[in-house]
Coordinates of N, CA and C and ligand atoms in Angstrom, one line a residue:
M21 N 104.9 36.4 39.1 CA 103.5 35.8 39.8 C 103.7 34.5 39.2
M22 N 104.1 34.0 40.9 CA 103.9 32.6 40.4 C 103.4 31.8 39.9
R23 N 103.2 31.1 38.8 CA 101.6 30.3 38.1 C 101.0 29.4 39.5
K24 N 100.1 29.7 38.8 CA 99.0 29.3 39.5 C 99.7 27.8 40.1
I25 N 99.3 26.2 38.9 CA 99.8 25.5 39.1 C 101.0 25.0 39.9
D26 N 102.2 26.1 40.1 CA 103.1 25.9 40.8 C 103.0 26.1 42.2
K27 N 101.6 27.2 42.2 CA 101.7 27.5 43.7 C 100.7 26.1 44.5
E28 N 100.0 25.8 43.0 CA 99.2 24.2 44.0 C 100.2 23.2 44.2
R29 N 100.8 23.2 43.2 CA 101.9 22.2 43.7 C 102.8 22.5 45.0
R30 N 103.1 23.5 45.3 CA 103.7 24.0 46.6 C 102.6 23.5 47.5
I31 N 101.5 23.5 47.8 CA 100.3 23.8 48.3 C 100.4 22.3 48.9
L32 N 100.3 21.4 48.2 CA 100.1 20.2 48.1 C 100.9 19.5 49.1
T33 N 102.0 19.6 48.4 CA 104.1 19.4 49.0 C 103.0 19.3 50.4
L34 N 103.5 20.8 50.9 CA 103.4 21.0 52.4 C 102.0 20.3 53.1
M35 N 101.2 19.9 52.2 CA 99.9 19.8 53.4 C 100.6 18.1 53.5
V36 N 101.1 17.4 52.3 CA 101.2 16.4 52.6 C 102.0 16.1 53.8
R37 N 103.1 17.2 54.0 CA 104.9 17.2 54.4 C 103.7 17.2 56.6
I38 N 103.4 18.4 56.3 CA 102.6 18.5 57.3 C 101.9 17.7 58.1
Y39 N 101.0 17.0 57.1 CA 99.9 15.7 58.1 C 101.3 14.5 57.9
C40 N 102.3 14.0 57.0 CA 102.8 13.2 57.8 C 103.9 13.2 59.2
R41 N 104.1 15.0 58.8 CA 105.2 14.5 60.3 C 104.2 14.7 61.6
K42 N 103.0 15.4 61.3 CA 102.0 15.1 62.9 C 102.0 13.8 62.3
K43 N 101.1 13.2 61.5 CA 100.2 12.2 62.1 C 101.0 10.6 62.1
H44 N 102.4 10.6 61.3 CA 103.0 9.8 61.3 C 104.7 10.0 61.9
R45 N 104.5 10.8 62.9 CA 105.3 11.5 63.3 C 107.5 11.3 61.8
S46 N 107.0 11.6 61.4 CA 107.8 10.8 59.9 C 108.8 12.6 60.0
Q47 N 110.0 12.8 59.7 CA 111.0 13.4 59.2 C 110.8 14.4 58.1
D48 N 111.2 13.4 57.0 CA 110.7 13.6 56.2 C 109.6 13.0 55.9
L49 N 109.1 12.2 54.2 CA 107.3 11.6 54.1 C 107.9 10.2 54.6
C50 N 106.6 9.3 55.0 CA 107.2 8.4 54.9 C 106.6 8.0 53.0
D51 N 107.0 6.2 53.1 CA 106.4 5.8 51.9 C 105.4 6.0 51.1
E52 N 104.5 5.6 51.8 CA 102.7 5.9 52.1 C 102.6 7.7 51.2
C53 N 102.8 8.3 52.5 CA 102.9 9.9 52.0 C 103.6 10.2 50.2
Q54 N 104.7 9.6 50.8 CA 105.6 9.5 49.3 C 104.9 9.9 48.1
A55 N 104.0 8.4 48.1 CA 103.3 7.7 47.0 C 101.9 8.5 47.0
L56 N 102.0 9.4 47.8 CA 100.2 9.9 47.6 C 100.9 11.0 47.1
L57 N 101.8 11.4 48.0 CA 101.9 13.5 46.9 C 102.3 12.5 45.8
S58 N 103.4 12.4 45.5 CA 103.8 11.5 44.1 C 102.9 11.6 43.2
Y59 N 101.3 10.5 43.9 CA 100.2 10.2 42.3 C 99.5 12.0 42.8
A60 N 99.1 12.6 43.5 CA 98.9 14.1 43.5 C 99.4 15.1 42.3
L61 N 100.7 15.3 42.2 CA 101.5 16.1 41.5 C 101.3 15.7 40.3
N62 N 101.2 14.3 39.9 CA 101.1 13.7 38.6 C 100.0 13.7 37.7
R63 N 98.9 14.1 38.9 CA 97.5 13.9 38.7 C 97.5 15.6 38.1
L64 N 98.5 16.2 38.6 CA 98.2 18.2 38.7 C 98.7 18.2 37.3
D65 N 99.3 17.4 36.9 CA 100.9 18.0 35.5 C 99.6 17.6 34.3
H66 N 99.0 16.6 34.5 CA 98.2 15.8 34.0 C 97.0 16.5 33.6
C67 N 96.5 17.2 33.9 CA 95.0 18.3 34.7 C 94.5 18.7 33.5
H68 N 93.5 18.7 33.1 CA 92.9 19.1 31.8 C 92.6 20.7 31.7
Y69 N 92.1 21.2 33.1 CA 92.3 22.7 33.2 C 93.4 23.8 33.1
G70 N 94.4 22.8 33.3 CA 95.9 24.0 33.0 C 96.0 25.2 33.8
E71 N 96.2 25.4 33.1 CA 96.3 27.0 34.3 C 95.1 27.3 34.5
N72 N 93.9 27.4 33.9 CA 92.1 28.0 34.3 C 91.9 27.2 35.6
K73 N 92.8 26.5 36.1 CA 92.2 25.1 37.3 C 91.5 25.7 38.4
G74 N 90.8 25.5 39.0 CA 90.6 25.8 40.5 C 91.3 24.8 41.1
F75 N 90.8 24.8 42.7 CA 91.3 23.9 43.9 C 91.0 22.7 43.2
C76 N 92.2 21.5 43.9 CA 91.8 20.5 42.8 C 90.3 20.0 43.9
S77 N 90.1 20.9 44.8 CA 89.5 20.2 46.3 C 88.1 20.1 45.7
Q78 N 87.6 21.5 44.7 CA 86.5 22.1 44.3 C 86.6 21.9 42.7
C79 N 87.7 20.9 42.3 CA 87.2 20.8 40.8 C 86.3 19.3 40.8
P80 N 85.2 19.7 40.0 CA 84.2 19.0 39.3 C 85.1 17.5 38.6
S81 N 86.0 17.0 38.3 CA 86.4 16.2 37.3 C 87.1 15.9 38.2
H82 N 86.7 14.3 39.2 CA 87.3 14.3 40.4 C 88.5 13.2 39.8
C83 N 89.4 13.2 39.1 CA 90.3 12.9 38.2 C 91.1 11.5 39.0
Y84 N 90.8 11.7 41.1 CA 91.9 10.9 41.4 C 91.0 10.1 41.6
N85 N 91.7 8.8 41.9 CA 90.9 7.2 42.1 C 90.7 7.0 43.4
K86 N 89.8 6.3 43.5 CA 88.5 6.0 45.1 C 90.1 6.2 45.9
E87 N 90.3 5.3 46.1 CA 91.6 5.2 47.1 C 92.5 6.4 47.9
N88 N 93.0 7.2 46.4 CA 93.9 7.9 46.8 C 92.7 9.5 47.0
Q89 N 91.9 9.4 46.6 CA 91.0 10.7 46.8 C 90.4 10.3 48.3
V90 N 90.1 9.6 48.8 CA 89.6 9.4 50.5 C 91.2 9.8 51.5
K91 N 92.2 9.9 50.7 CA 93.7 9.9 51.6 C 94.3 11.7 51.3
I92 N 93.2 12.0 50.2 CA 94.3 13.5 49.9 C 92.9 13.7 51.0
R93 N 91.7 13.8 51.0 CA 91.0 14.4 51.1 C 91.5 14.5 52.5
E94 N 91.6 13.4 53.4 CA 92.0 13.2 54.8 C 93.2 14.4 55.0
V95 N 94.0 14.2 54.4 CA 95.6 15.3 54.0 C 94.5 16.6 54.5
M96 N 93.5 17.3 53.6 CA 93.3 18.6 53.2 C 92.8 18.4 54.5
G97 N 91.6 18.1 54.7 CA 91.2 18.2 55.9 C 92.3 18.3 57.3
F98 N 93.1 17.5 57.3 CA 93.8 17.3 58.4 C 95.2 19.2 58.2
S99 N 95.7 19.0 57.3 CA 97.0 19.9 56.8 C 96.2 21.7 56.9
G100 N 94.8 21.5 56.1 CA 94.2 23.0 55.5 C 93.9 23.8 56.7
P101 N 93.6 23.5 57.9 CA 93.5 24.4 59.2 C 94.6 24.7 59.7
R102 N 95.7 23.7 59.1 CA 97.2 23.6 60.4 C 98.2 25.0 59.1
M103 N 97.4 25.0 57.7 CA 98.3 26.1 56.7 C 98.0 27.3 57.2
I104 N 97.3 27.2 58.2 CA 96.8 28.8 58.3 C 98.7 29.6 58.6
F105 N 98.8 28.8 59.9 CA 99.8 29.4 60.2 C 101.3 29.4 59.7
Y106 N 101.7 28.0 58.5 CA 102.3 28.4 57.6 C 102.3 29.8 56.9
H107 N 101.9 29.5 55.3 CA 101.2 29.5 54.7 C 100.0 31.0 55.1
P108 N 99.9 32.1 56.1 CA 98.6 32.3 56.1 C 97.7 33.0 54.4
V109 N 98.5 33.9 53.9 CA 97.6 35.0 52.6 C 97.5 33.7 51.3
M110 N 98.3 32.8 51.1 CA 99.1 31.8 49.8 C 97.3 31.3 50.0
V111 N 96.6 30.6 51.5 CA 96.0 29.6 51.7 C 94.3 30.1 51.8
I112 N 94.9 30.4 53.1 CA 93.2 31.4 53.3 C 92.0 31.5 52.5
R113 N 92.5 32.1 50.9 CA 91.8 32.3 49.9 C 91.3 31.1 49.6
H114 N 92.2 30.1 49.4 CA 91.7 28.7 48.7 C 90.0 28.2 50.0
L115 N 91.2 28.1 50.8 CA 90.0 27.4 51.7 C 88.7 27.8 52.3
L116 N 88.7 28.7 52.4 CA 87.6 29.5 52.4 C 86.7 30.1 51.3
S117 N 87.2 29.8 50.1 CA 86.2 30.3 48.5 C 84.9 29.2 48.5
Ligands
ZN13 ZN1 103.5 9.6 56.7

């Protein structure tokens, strides 16, 4: 069984990739999205909740700074529904909970 935090890392990475590909027409990640992803993964590494954490979007302690919080919300709002086509089982539970 994959660790929860690894799963979340994969979901985050995938979401930013989908967002960038569709919105910025970028083959790989553009600089802005790369920076956002690095930031998000870094926050995840330092998450107080560790293995007991819930999904970031439902986390009570908002550890993102304002700017990145706005960005990641947009990414999740955009990629979330599209993730269903990529990784049905993994994601639906998170998004609909
Ligand atoms: Zn981008």
